[in-house]
Amino acid sequence: MFNLMAWSVVVAAGVGLVFLHKTTISNPGFIATGRDGGRTGEKQSKAAHAAGSGPHSHGGLAAAAAGGMERLTGGGSGGAGGSAASKVSLLRVGSGDSDRNGASSLLDSPALWAGHWHQLCVTCKIVRPLRAKHCAVTDRCVEVFDHYCPWVGNTIGKGNRHFFLVFLWLELYALLVSCGVAVSQLKSAIVGGYWTERLVWMLVFLVISAFVSISVAVLAVAQASQVARNVTTNELANWHRYKYLQDPNGTFSNPFNRGVKYNCWEAFHPVR
């Protein structure tokens, strides 16, 4: 029985490392930047979530930019980097044809016309879709941004959160079963009245594994709960900054929650 459990630990840990590797190398959902002169920004702005419309002229765009500057520089949600000077430079329509076309295509977004200036990333020069956020570590906007994990060396987002979740639960299983085997062996040693140096190291292993198991268990349960509710760590931490997560009374409301089954299917089958 112990041999079977020991081998299950080895298999679970090994497969977990495979998913760790996939989490690390997978594209978490990086959004193409508009740093190529606005061509990509134009493409991304069409895909951004929006409501409302307005006149599409260069003069109207400049006026909209001026009217939205206070909201933008006041610290809207999304966490995009960049100084006030870069924001002014981005929003200003240049005198050259290429600058004018690039800035106009970026600003000519239904999301911005509707006043959703928090979706503008002045670092990537794009209009982000809802649920995306600029990652300060990777310096890219990520779809369905969850968090940056230094342990895997990658951002957790739409493209790899399912790999991350599987990795956590496989390693949690390996930790818990190995702790159970260690406890059983220690109990047998105490009852049998013998003690060896090998059991001392087993005790050290048990203590370390217990602490690691607690942290992994908390993270695994939290991630599983968020996937089941179709919400992210970033959204739970900053929901008060995102209007789309608030009802008319200003309380938390998740419009993406469509039931556990559909939420899990969406997380494990990300559409890019």
JSON list of C-alpha atoms in Angstrom, two decimals, residues 35-243:
[
{"chain": "A", "resi": 35, "resn": "ARG", "atom": "CA", "xyz": [4.27, 50.62, -30.52]},
{"chain": "A", "resi": 36, "resn": "ASP", "atom": "CA", "xyz": [4.57, 50.11, -34.28]},
{"chain": "A", "resi": 37, "resn": "GLY", "atom": "CA", "xyz": [3.12, 53.53, -34.99]},
{"chain": "A", "resi": 38, "resn": "GLY", "atom": "CA", "xyz": [-0.51, 52.85, -34.17]},
{"chain": "A", "resi": 39, "resn": "ARG", "atom": "CA", "xyz": [-1.31, 50.08, -36.67]},
{"chain": "A", "resi": 40, "resn": "THR", "atom": "CA", "xyz": [-1.62, 47.45, -33.95]},
{"chain": "A", "resi": 41, "resn": "GLY", "atom": "CA", "xyz": [-3.34, 49.94, -31.69]},
{"chain": "A", "resi": 42, "resn": "GLU", "atom": "CA", "xyz": [-6.01, 50.44, -34.33]},
{"chain": "A", "resi": 43, "resn": "LYS", "atom": "CA", "xyz": [-6.54, 46.71, -34.60]},
{"chain": "A", "resi": 44, "resn": "GLN", "atom": "CA", "xyz": [-6.78, 46.29, -30.84]},
{"chain": "A", "resi": 45, "resn": "SER", "atom": "CA", "xyz": [-9.11, 49.24, -30.36]},
{"chain": "A", "resi": 46, "resn": "LYS", "atom": "CA", "xyz": [-11.67, 47.56, -32.59]},
{"chain": "A", "resi": 47, "resn": "ALA", "atom": "CA", "xyz": [-11.60, 44.51, -30.34]},
{"chain": "A", "resi": 48, "resn": "ALA", "atom": "CA", "xyz": [-11.93, 46.48, -27.10]},
{"chain": "A", "resi": 49, "resn": "HIS", "atom": "CA", "xyz": [-15.18, 46.27, -25.15]},
{"chain": "A", "resi": 50, "resn": "ALA", "atom": "CA", "xyz": [-17.18, 49.45, -25.69]},
{"chain": "A", "resi": 51, "resn": "ALA", "atom": "CA", "xyz": [-20.52, 51.14, -25.50]},
{"chain": "A", "resi": 52, "resn": "GLY", "atom": "CA", "xyz": [-21.73, 54.30, -27.18]},
{"chain": "A", "resi": 53, "resn": "SER", "atom": "CA", "xyz": [-20.44, 56.23, -30.19]},
{"chain": "A", "resi": 54, "resn": "GLY", "atom": "CA", "xyz": [-19.57, 59.76, -31.33]},
{"chain": "A", "resi": 55, "resn": "PRO", "atom": "CA", "xyz": [-18.42, 61.84, -34.30]},
{"chain": "A", "resi": 56, "resn": "HIS", "atom": "CA", "xyz": [-15.20, 60.58, -35.87]},
{"chain": "A", "resi": 57, "resn": "SER", "atom": "CA", "xyz": [-13.16, 63.65, -36.81]},
{"chain": "A", "resi": 58, "resn": "HIS", "atom": "CA", "xyz": [-9.64, 64.71, -35.85]},
{"chain": "A", "resi": 59, "resn": "GLY", "atom": "CA", "xyz": [-10.98, 67.82, -34.12]},
{"chain": "A", "resi": 60, "resn": "GLY", "atom": "CA", "xyz": [-13.51, 65.76, -32.17]},
{"chain": "A", "resi": 61, "resn": "LEU", "atom": "CA", "xyz": [-10.82, 63.26, -31.20]},
{"chain": "A", "resi": 62, "resn": "ALA", "atom": "CA", "xyz": [-8.58, 65.99, -29.82]},
{"chain": "A", "resi": 63, "resn": "ALA", "atom": "CA", "xyz": [-11.48, 67.37, -27.82]},
{"chain": "A", "resi": 64, "resn": "ALA", "atom": "CA", "xyz": [-12.32, 63.93, -26.45]},
{"chain": "A", "resi": 65, "resn": "ALA", "atom": "CA", "xyz": [-8.68, 63.45, -25.48]},
{"chain": "A", "resi": 66, "resn": "ALA", "atom": "CA", "xyz": [-8.59, 66.76, -23.66]},
{"chain": "A", "resi": 67, "resn": "GLY", "atom": "CA", "xyz": [-11.82, 66.01, -21.87]},
{"chain": "A", "resi": 68, "resn": "GLY", "atom": "CA", "xyz": [-10.61, 62.60, -20.74]},
{"chain": "A", "resi": 69, "resn": "MET", "atom": "CA", "xyz": [-7.14, 63.63, -19.56]},
{"chain": "A", "resi": 70, "resn": "GLU", "atom": "CA", "xyz": [-8.24, 64.41, -16.03]},
{"chain": "A", "resi": 71, "resn": "ARG", "atom": "CA", "xyz": [-9.82, 60.98, -15.63]},
{"chain": "A", "resi": 72, "resn": "LEU", "atom": "CA", "xyz": [-6.86, 59.24, -17.24]},
{"chain": "A", "resi": 73, "resn": "THR", "atom": "CA", "xyz": [-4.12, 60.92, -15.25]},
{"chain": "A", "resi": 74, "resn": "GLY", "atom": "CA", "xyz": [-6.15, 60.66, -12.07]},
{"chain": "A", "resi": 75, "resn": "GLY", "atom": "CA", "xyz": [-5.34, 56.96, -11.85]},
{"chain": "A", "resi": 76, "resn": "GLY", "atom": "CA", "xyz": [-8.00, 54.85, -13.52]},
{"chain": "A", "resi": 77, "resn": "SER", "atom": "CA", "xyz": [-8.16, 51.09, -13.11]},
{"chain": "A", "resi": 78, "resn": "GLY", "atom": "CA", "xyz": [-5.93, 48.82, -15.11]},
{"chain": "A", "resi": 79, "resn": "GLY", "atom": "CA", "xyz": [-2.54, 49.90, -13.76]},
{"chain": "A", "resi": 80, "resn": "ALA", "atom": "CA", "xyz": [-0.90, 51.04, -17.01]},
{"chain": "A", "resi": 81, "resn": "GLY", "atom": "CA", "xyz": [2.50, 52.60, -16.55]},
{"chain": "A", "resi": 82, "resn": "GLY", "atom": "CA", "xyz": [3.79, 55.86, -18.02]},
{"chain": "A", "resi": 83, "resn": "SER", "atom": "CA", "xyz": [4.30, 59.46, -16.97]},
{"chain": "A", "resi": 84, "resn": "ALA", "atom": "CA", "xyz": [1.93, 62.37, -17.46]},
{"chain": "A", "resi": 85, "resn": "ALA", "atom": "CA", "xyz": [4.17, 63.64, -20.24]},
{"chain": "A", "resi": 86, "resn": "SER", "atom": "CA", "xyz": [3.89, 60.36, -22.14]},
{"chain": "A", "resi": 87, "resn": "LYS", "atom": "CA", "xyz": [0.12, 60.45, -21.75]},
{"chain": "A", "resi": 88, "resn": "VAL", "atom": "CA", "xyz": [-0.03, 63.94, -23.23]},
{"chain": "A", "resi": 89, "resn": "SER", "atom": "CA", "xyz": [2.29, 62.87, -26.04]},
{"chain": "A", "resi": 90, "resn": "LEU", "atom": "CA", "xyz": [0.14, 59.84, -26.80]},
{"chain": "A", "resi": 91, "resn": "LEU", "atom": "CA", "xyz": [-3.11, 61.76, -26.83]},
{"chain": "A", "resi": 92, "resn": "ARG", "atom": "CA", "xyz": [-1.82, 64.65, -28.91]},
{"chain": "A", "resi": 93, "resn": "VAL", "atom": "CA", "xyz": [-2.55, 64.36, -32.63]},
{"chain": "A", "resi": 94, "resn": "GLY", "atom": "CA", "xyz": [0.74, 65.06, -34.43]},
{"chain": "A", "resi": 95, "resn": "SER", "atom": "CA", "xyz": [1.33, 67.37, -37.34]},
{"chain": "A", "resi": 96, "resn": "GLY", "atom": "CA", "xyz": [2.68, 64.63, -39.61]},
{"chain": "A", "resi": 97, "resn": "ASP", "atom": "CA", "xyz": [0.37, 62.34, -41.52]},
{"chain": "A", "resi": 98, "resn": "SER", "atom": "CA", "xyz": [1.73, 59.17, -39.86]},
{"chain": "A", "resi": 99, "resn": "ASP", "atom": "CA", "xyz": [1.49, 60.63, -36.37]},
{"chain": "A", "resi": 100, "resn": "ARG", "atom": "CA", "xyz": [-1.97, 61.98, -37.04]},
{"chain": "A", "resi": 101, "resn": "ASN", "atom": "CA", "xyz": [-3.25, 58.69, -38.43]},
{"chain": "A", "resi": 102, "resn": "GLY", "atom": "CA", "xyz": [-1.68, 56.63, -35.65]},
{"chain": "A", "resi": 103, "resn": "ALA", "atom": "CA", "xyz": [-3.03, 58.81, -32.83]},
{"chain": "A", "resi": 104, "resn": "SER", "atom": "CA", "xyz": [-6.43, 59.11, -34.47]},
{"chain": "A", "resi": 105, "resn": "SER", "atom": "CA", "xyz": [-6.79, 55.36, -34.94]},
{"chain": "A", "resi": 106, "resn": "LEU", "atom": "CA", "xyz": [-5.94, 54.82, -31.27]},
{"chain": "A", "resi": 107, "resn": "LEU", "atom": "CA", "xyz": [-8.28, 57.49, -29.98]},
{"chain": "A", "resi": 108, "resn": "ASP", "atom": "CA", "xyz": [-11.07, 56.60, -32.40]},
{"chain": "A", "resi": 109, "resn": "SER", "atom": "CA", "xyz": [-12.31, 53.81, -30.14]},
{"chain": "A", "resi": 110, "resn": "PRO", "atom": "CA", "xyz": [-15.92, 53.30, -29.03]},
{"chain": "A", "resi": 111, "resn": "ALA", "atom": "CA", "xyz": [-14.58, 52.50, -25.55]},
{"chain": "A", "resi": 112, "resn": "LEU", "atom": "CA", "xyz": [-12.97, 55.94, -25.26]},
{"chain": "A", "resi": 113, "resn": "TRP", "atom": "CA", "xyz": [-15.96, 57.68, -26.79]},
{"chain": "A", "resi": 114, "resn": "ALA", "atom": "CA", "xyz": [-18.03, 56.08, -24.03]},
{"chain": "A", "resi": 115, "resn": "GLY", "atom": "CA", "xyz": [-15.68, 57.51, -21.41]},
{"chain": "A", "resi": 116, "resn": "HIS", "atom": "CA", "xyz": [-13.86, 54.29, -20.49]},
{"chain": "A", "resi": 117, "resn": "TRP", "atom": "CA", "xyz": [-10.45, 55.93, -20.30]},
{"chain": "A", "resi": 118, "resn": "HIS", "atom": "CA", "xyz": [-9.13, 53.29, -17.91]},
{"chain": "A", "resi": 119, "resn": "GLN", "atom": "CA", "xyz": [-8.95, 50.93, -20.91]},
{"chain": "A", "resi": 120, "resn": "LEU", "atom": "CA", "xyz": [-6.29, 53.11, -22.53]},
{"chain": "A", "resi": 121, "resn": "CYS", "atom": "CA", "xyz": [-2.75, 51.84, -21.93]},
{"chain": "A", "resi": 122, "resn": "VAL", "atom": "CA", "xyz": [-0.27, 54.61, -22.63]},
{"chain": "A", "resi": 123, "resn": "THR", "atom": "CA", "xyz": [2.66, 52.20, -22.33]},
{"chain": "A", "resi": 124, "resn": "CYS", "atom": "CA", "xyz": [1.49, 49.64, -24.91]},
{"chain": "A", "resi": 125, "resn": "LYS", "atom": "CA", "xyz": [-0.43, 52.33, -26.86]},
{"chain": "A", "resi": 126, "resn": "ILE", "atom": "CA", "xyz": [-3.58, 50.26, -27.15]},
{"chain": "A", "resi": 127, "resn": "VAL", "atom": "CA", "xyz": [-7.15, 50.28, -25.93]},
{"chain": "A", "resi": 128, "resn": "ARG", "atom": "CA", "xyz": [-7.40, 47.20, -23.75]},
{"chain": "A", "resi": 129, "resn": "PRO", "atom": "CA", "xyz": [-10.41, 44.88, -23.69]},
{"chain": "A", "resi": 130, "resn": "LEU", "atom": "CA", "xyz": [-12.21, 44.46, -20.40]},
{"chain": "A", "resi": 131, "resn": "ARG", "atom": "CA", "xyz": [-10.44, 42.30, -17.79]},
{"chain": "A", "resi": 132, "resn": "ALA", "atom": "CA", "xyz": [-7.02, 43.05, -19.30]},
{"chain": "A", "resi": 133, "resn": "LYS", "atom": "CA", "xyz": [-4.31, 44.78, -17.28]},
{"chain": "A", "resi": 134, "resn": "HIS", "atom": "CA", "xyz": [-0.78, 45.99, -17.85]},
{"chain": "A", "resi": 135, "resn": "CYS", "atom": "CA", "xyz": [1.76, 43.75, -16.10]},
{"chain": "A", "resi": 136, "resn": "ALA", "atom": "CA", "xyz": [4.55, 45.87, -14.68]},
{"chain": "A", "resi": 137, "resn": "VAL", "atom": "CA", "xyz": [7.00, 42.95, -14.65]},
{"chain": "A", "resi": 138, "resn": "THR", "atom": "CA", "xyz": [6.59, 41.81, -18.27]},
{"chain": "A", "resi": 139, "resn": "ASP", "atom": "CA", "xyz": [5.70, 45.33, -19.49]},
{"chain": "A", "resi": 140, "resn": "ARG", "atom": "CA", "xyz": [2.80, 43.97, -21.55]},
{"chain": "A", "resi": 141, "resn": "CYS", "atom": "CA", "xyz": [-0.97, 44.05, -21.28]},
{"chain": "A", "resi": 142, "resn": "VAL", "atom": "CA", "xyz": [-2.44, 40.63, -20.55]},
{"chain": "A", "resi": 143, "resn": "GLU", "atom": "CA", "xyz": [-5.94, 39.35, -21.29]},
{"chain": "A", "resi": 144, "resn": "VAL", "atom": "CA", "xyz": [-7.91, 38.26, -18.20]},
{"chain": "A", "resi": 145, "resn": "PHE", "atom": "CA", "xyz": [-4.94, 39.25, -16.02]},
{"chain": "A", "resi": 146, "resn": "ASP", "atom": "CA", "xyz": [-4.80, 37.34, -12.74]},
{"chain": "A", "resi": 147, "resn": "HIS", "atom": "CA", "xyz": [-1.38, 38.07, -11.21]},
{"chain": "A", "resi": 148, "resn": "TYR", "atom": "CA", "xyz": [2.34, 37.79, -11.82]},
{"chain": "A", "resi": 149, "resn": "CYS", "atom": "CA", "xyz": [3.79, 34.69, -10.13]},
{"chain": "A", "resi": 150, "resn": "PRO", "atom": "CA", "xyz": [7.54, 34.89, -9.38]},
{"chain": "A", "resi": 151, "resn": "TRP", "atom": "CA", "xyz": [7.61, 31.16, -8.58]},
{"chain": "A", "resi": 152, "resn": "VAL", "atom": "CA", "xyz": [6.77, 30.23, -12.16]},
{"chain": "A", "resi": 153, "resn": "GLY", "atom": "CA", "xyz": [8.44, 33.28, -13.69]},
{"chain": "A", "resi": 154, "resn": "ASN", "atom": "CA", "xyz": [5.44, 34.29, -15.77]},
{"chain": "A", "resi": 155, "resn": "THR", "atom": "CA", "xyz": [2.21, 36.22, -15.66]},
{"chain": "A", "resi": 156, "resn": "ILE", "atom": "CA", "xyz": [-0.93, 34.19, -14.96]},
{"chain": "A", "resi": 157, "resn": "GLY", "atom": "CA", "xyz": [-3.67, 35.11, -17.39]},
{"chain": "A", "resi": 158, "resn": "LYS", "atom": "CA", "xyz": [-6.16, 33.83, -19.92]},
{"chain": "A", "resi": 159, "resn": "GLY", "atom": "CA", "xyz": [-3.66, 31.66, -21.77]},
{"chain": "A", "resi": 160, "resn": "ASN", "atom": "CA", "xyz": [-2.12, 29.72, -18.88]},
{"chain": "A", "resi": 161, "resn": "ARG", "atom": "CA", "xyz": [-4.27, 29.95, -15.75]},
{"chain": "A", "resi": 162, "resn": "HIS", "atom": "CA", "xyz": [-5.66, 26.43, -16.42]},
{"chain": "A", "resi": 163, "resn": "PHE", "atom": "CA", "xyz": [-2.10, 25.03, -16.55]},
{"chain": "A", "resi": 164, "resn": "PHE", "atom": "CA", "xyz": [-1.33, 26.85, -13.30]},
{"chain": "A", "resi": 165, "resn": "LEU", "atom": "CA", "xyz": [-4.42, 25.43, -11.59]},
{"chain": "A", "resi": 166, "resn": "VAL", "atom": "CA", "xyz": [-3.62, 21.84, -12.60]},
{"chain": "A", "resi": 167, "resn": "PHE", "atom": "CA", "xyz": [-0.02, 22.28, -11.46]},
{"chain": "A", "resi": 168, "resn": "LEU", "atom": "CA", "xyz": [-1.15, 23.49, -8.04]},
{"chain": "A", "resi": 169, "resn": "TRP", "atom": "CA", "xyz": [-3.55, 20.59, -7.42]},
{"chain": "A", "resi": 170, "resn": "LEU", "atom": "CA", "xyz": [-1.11, 17.92, -8.60]},
{"chain": "A", "resi": 171, "resn": "GLU", "atom": "CA", "xyz": [1.63, 19.25, -6.34]},
{"chain": "A", "resi": 172, "resn": "LEU", "atom": "CA", "xyz": [-0.83, 19.62, -3.47]},
{"chain": "A", "resi": 173, "resn": "TYR", "atom": "CA", "xyz": [-1.79, 15.97, -3.85]},
{"chain": "A", "resi": 174, "resn": "ALA", "atom": "CA", "xyz": [1.88, 14.95, -3.86]},
{"chain": "A", "resi": 175, "resn": "LEU", "atom": "CA", "xyz": [2.58, 17.02, -0.74]},
{"chain": "A", "resi": 176, "resn": "LEU", "atom": "CA", "xyz": [-0.42, 15.76, 1.23]},
{"chain": "A", "resi": 177, "resn": "VAL", "atom": "CA", "xyz": [0.14, 12.09, 0.40]},
{"chain": "A", "resi": 178, "resn": "SER", "atom": "CA", "xyz": [3.85, 12.28, 1.16]},
{"chain": "A", "resi": 179, "resn": "CYS", "atom": "CA", "xyz": [3.04, 13.94, 4.49]},
{"chain": "A", "resi": 180, "resn": "GLY", "atom": "CA", "xyz": [0.58, 11.15, 5.23]},
{"chain": "A", "resi": 181, "resn": "VAL", "atom": "CA", "xyz": [3.20, 8.49, 4.50]},
{"chain": "A", "resi": 182, "resn": "ALA", "atom": "CA", "xyz": [5.73, 10.28, 6.69]},
{"chain": "A", "resi": 183, "resn": "VAL", "atom": "CA", "xyz": [3.27, 10.50, 9.60]},
{"chain": "A", "resi": 184, "resn": "SER", "atom": "CA", "xyz": [2.48, 6.80, 9.27]},
{"chain": "A", "resi": 185, "resn": "GLN", "atom": "CA", "xyz": [6.17, 5.86, 9.32]},
{"chain": "A", "resi": 186, "resn": "LEU", "atom": "CA", "xyz": [6.85, 8.06, 12.33]},
{"chain": "A", "resi": 187, "resn": "LYS", "atom": "CA", "xyz": [3.87, 6.59, 14.17]},
{"chain": "A", "resi": 188, "resn": "SER", "atom": "CA", "xyz": [5.11, 3.06, 13.50]},
{"chain": "A", "resi": 189, "resn": "ALA", "atom": "CA", "xyz": [8.57, 3.99, 14.79]},
{"chain": "A", "resi": 190, "resn": "ILE", "atom": "CA", "xyz": [7.17, 5.47, 18.01]},
{"chain": "A", "resi": 191, "resn": "VAL", "atom": "CA", "xyz": [4.88, 2.50, 18.65]},
{"chain": "A", "resi": 192, "resn": "GLY", "atom": "CA", "xyz": [7.68, 0.03, 17.86]},
{"chain": "A", "resi": 193, "resn": "GLY", "atom": "CA", "xyz": [10.06, 1.82, 20.20]},
{"chain": "A", "resi": 194, "resn": "TYR", "atom": "CA", "xyz": [12.90, 2.33, 17.70]},
{"chain": "A", "resi": 195, "resn": "TRP", "atom": "CA", "xyz": [14.47, 5.50, 16.39]},
{"chain": "A", "resi": 196, "resn": "THR", "atom": "CA", "xyz": [17.01, 5.95, 13.64]},
{"chain": "A", "resi": 197, "resn": "GLU", "atom": "CA", "xyz": [18.73, 8.83, 11.93]},
{"chain": "A", "resi": 198, "resn": "ARG", "atom": "CA", "xyz": [16.54, 8.23, 8.89]},
{"chain": "A", "resi": 199, "resn": "LEU", "atom": "CA", "xyz": [13.45, 9.02, 10.96]},
{"chain": "A", "resi": 200, "resn": "VAL", "atom": "CA", "xyz": [15.02, 12.30, 12.10]},
{"chain": "A", "resi": 201, "resn": "TRP", "atom": "CA", "xyz": [15.32, 13.40, 8.49]},
{"chain": "A", "resi": 202, "resn": "MET", "atom": "CA", "xyz": [11.77, 12.21, 7.87]},
{"chain": "A", "resi": 203, "resn": "LEU", "atom": "CA", "xyz": [10.59, 14.46, 10.70]},
{"chain": "A", "resi": 204, "resn": "VAL", "atom": "CA", "xyz": [12.41, 17.42, 9.16]},
{"chain": "A", "resi": 205, "resn": "PHE", "atom": "CA", "xyz": [10.81, 16.61, 5.80]},
{"chain": "A", "resi": 206, "resn": "LEU", "atom": "CA", "xyz": [7.38, 16.42, 7.42]},
{"chain": "A", "resi": 207, "resn": "VAL", "atom": "CA", "xyz": [7.70, 19.83, 9.07]},
{"chain": "A", "resi": 208, "resn": "ILE", "atom": "CA", "xyz": [8.88, 21.53, 5.88]},
{"chain": "A", "resi": 209, "resn": "SER", "atom": "CA", "xyz": [6.25, 19.81, 3.73]},
{"chain": "A", "resi": 210, "resn": "ALA", "atom": "CA", "xyz": [3.50, 20.77, 6.17]},
{"chain": "A", "resi": 211, "resn": "PHE", "atom": "CA", "xyz": [4.31, 24.48, 5.86]},
{"chain": "A", "resi": 212, "resn": "VAL", "atom": "CA", "xyz": [4.61, 24.27, 2.07]},
{"chain": "A", "resi": 213, "resn": "SER", "atom": "CA", "xyz": [1.36, 22.32, 1.87]},
{"chain": "A", "resi": 214, "resn": "ILE", "atom": "CA", "xyz": [-0.53, 25.05, 3.72]},
{"chain": "A", "resi": 215, "resn": "SER", "atom": "CA", "xyz": [0.58, 27.77, 1.31]},
{"chain": "A", "resi": 216, "resn": "VAL", "atom": "CA", "xyz": [-0.03, 25.61, -1.77]},
{"chain": "A", "resi": 217, "resn": "ALA", "atom": "CA", "xyz": [-3.44, 24.55, -0.46]},
{"chain": "A", "resi": 218, "resn": "VAL", "atom": "CA", "xyz": [-4.53, 28.15, 0.12]},
{"chain": "A", "resi": 219, "resn": "LEU", "atom": "CA", "xyz": [-3.43, 29.14, -3.40]},
{"chain": "A", "resi": 220, "resn": "ALA", "atom": "CA", "xyz": [-4.97, 26.05, -5.01]},
{"chain": "A", "resi": 221, "resn": "VAL", "atom": "CA", "xyz": [-8.33, 26.52, -3.30]},
{"chain": "A", "resi": 222, "resn": "ALA", "atom": "CA", "xyz": [-8.36, 30.24, -4.08]},
{"chain": "A", "resi": 223, "resn": "GLN", "atom": "CA", "xyz": [-7.57, 29.67, -7.75]},
{"chain": "A", "resi": 224, "resn": "ALA", "atom": "CA", "xyz": [-10.15, 26.89, -8.07]},
{"chain": "A", "resi": 225, "resn": "SER", "atom": "CA", "xyz": [-12.79, 29.09, -6.44]},
{"chain": "A", "resi": 226, "resn": "GLN", "atom": "CA", "xyz": [-11.98, 31.97, -8.78]},
{"chain": "A", "resi": 227, "resn": "VAL", "atom": "CA", "xyz": [-12.11, 29.76, -11.88]},
{"chain": "A", "resi": 228, "resn": "ALA", "atom": "CA", "xyz": [-15.47, 28.36, -10.72]},
{"chain": "A", "resi": 229, "resn": "ARG", "atom": "CA", "xyz": [-16.81, 31.92, -10.37]},
{"chain": "A", "resi": 230, "resn": "ASN", "atom": "CA", "xyz": [-15.05, 33.28, -13.47]},
{"chain": "A", "resi": 231, "resn": "VAL", "atom": "CA", "xyz": [-13.22, 36.01, -11.61]},
{"chain": "A", "resi": 232, "resn": "THR", "atom": "CA", "xyz": [-9.53, 36.81, -11.20]},
{"chain": "A", "resi": 233, "resn": "THR", "atom": "CA", "xyz": [-7.27, 37.72, -8.30]},
{"chain": "A", "resi": 234, "resn": "ASN", "atom": "CA", "xyz": [-6.80, 41.20, -9.76]},
{"chain": "A", "resi": 235, "resn": "GLU", "atom": "CA", "xyz": [-10.54, 41.73, -10.09]},
{"chain": "A", "resi": 236, "resn": "LEU", "atom": "CA", "xyz": [-11.25, 40.62, -6.53]},
{"chain": "A", "resi": 237, "resn": "ALA", "atom": "CA", "xyz": [-8.54, 42.90, -5.18]},
{"chain": "A", "resi": 238, "resn": "ASN", "atom": "CA", "xyz": [-9.50, 45.93, -7.29]},
{"chain": "A", "resi": 239, "resn": "TRP", "atom": "CA", "xyz": [-13.20, 45.49, -8.06]},
{"chain": "A", "resi": 240, "resn": "HIS", "atom": "CA", "xyz": [-13.96, 48.92, -6.58]},
{"chain": "A", "resi": 241, "resn": "ARG", "atom": "CA", "xyz": [-11.86, 50.43, -9.40]},
{"chain": "A", "resi": 242, "resn": "TYR", "atom": "CA", "xyz": [-13.69, 48.60, -12.20]},
{"chain": "A", "resi": 243, "resn": "LYS", "atom": "CA", "xyz": [-17.14, 49.89, -13.08]}
]
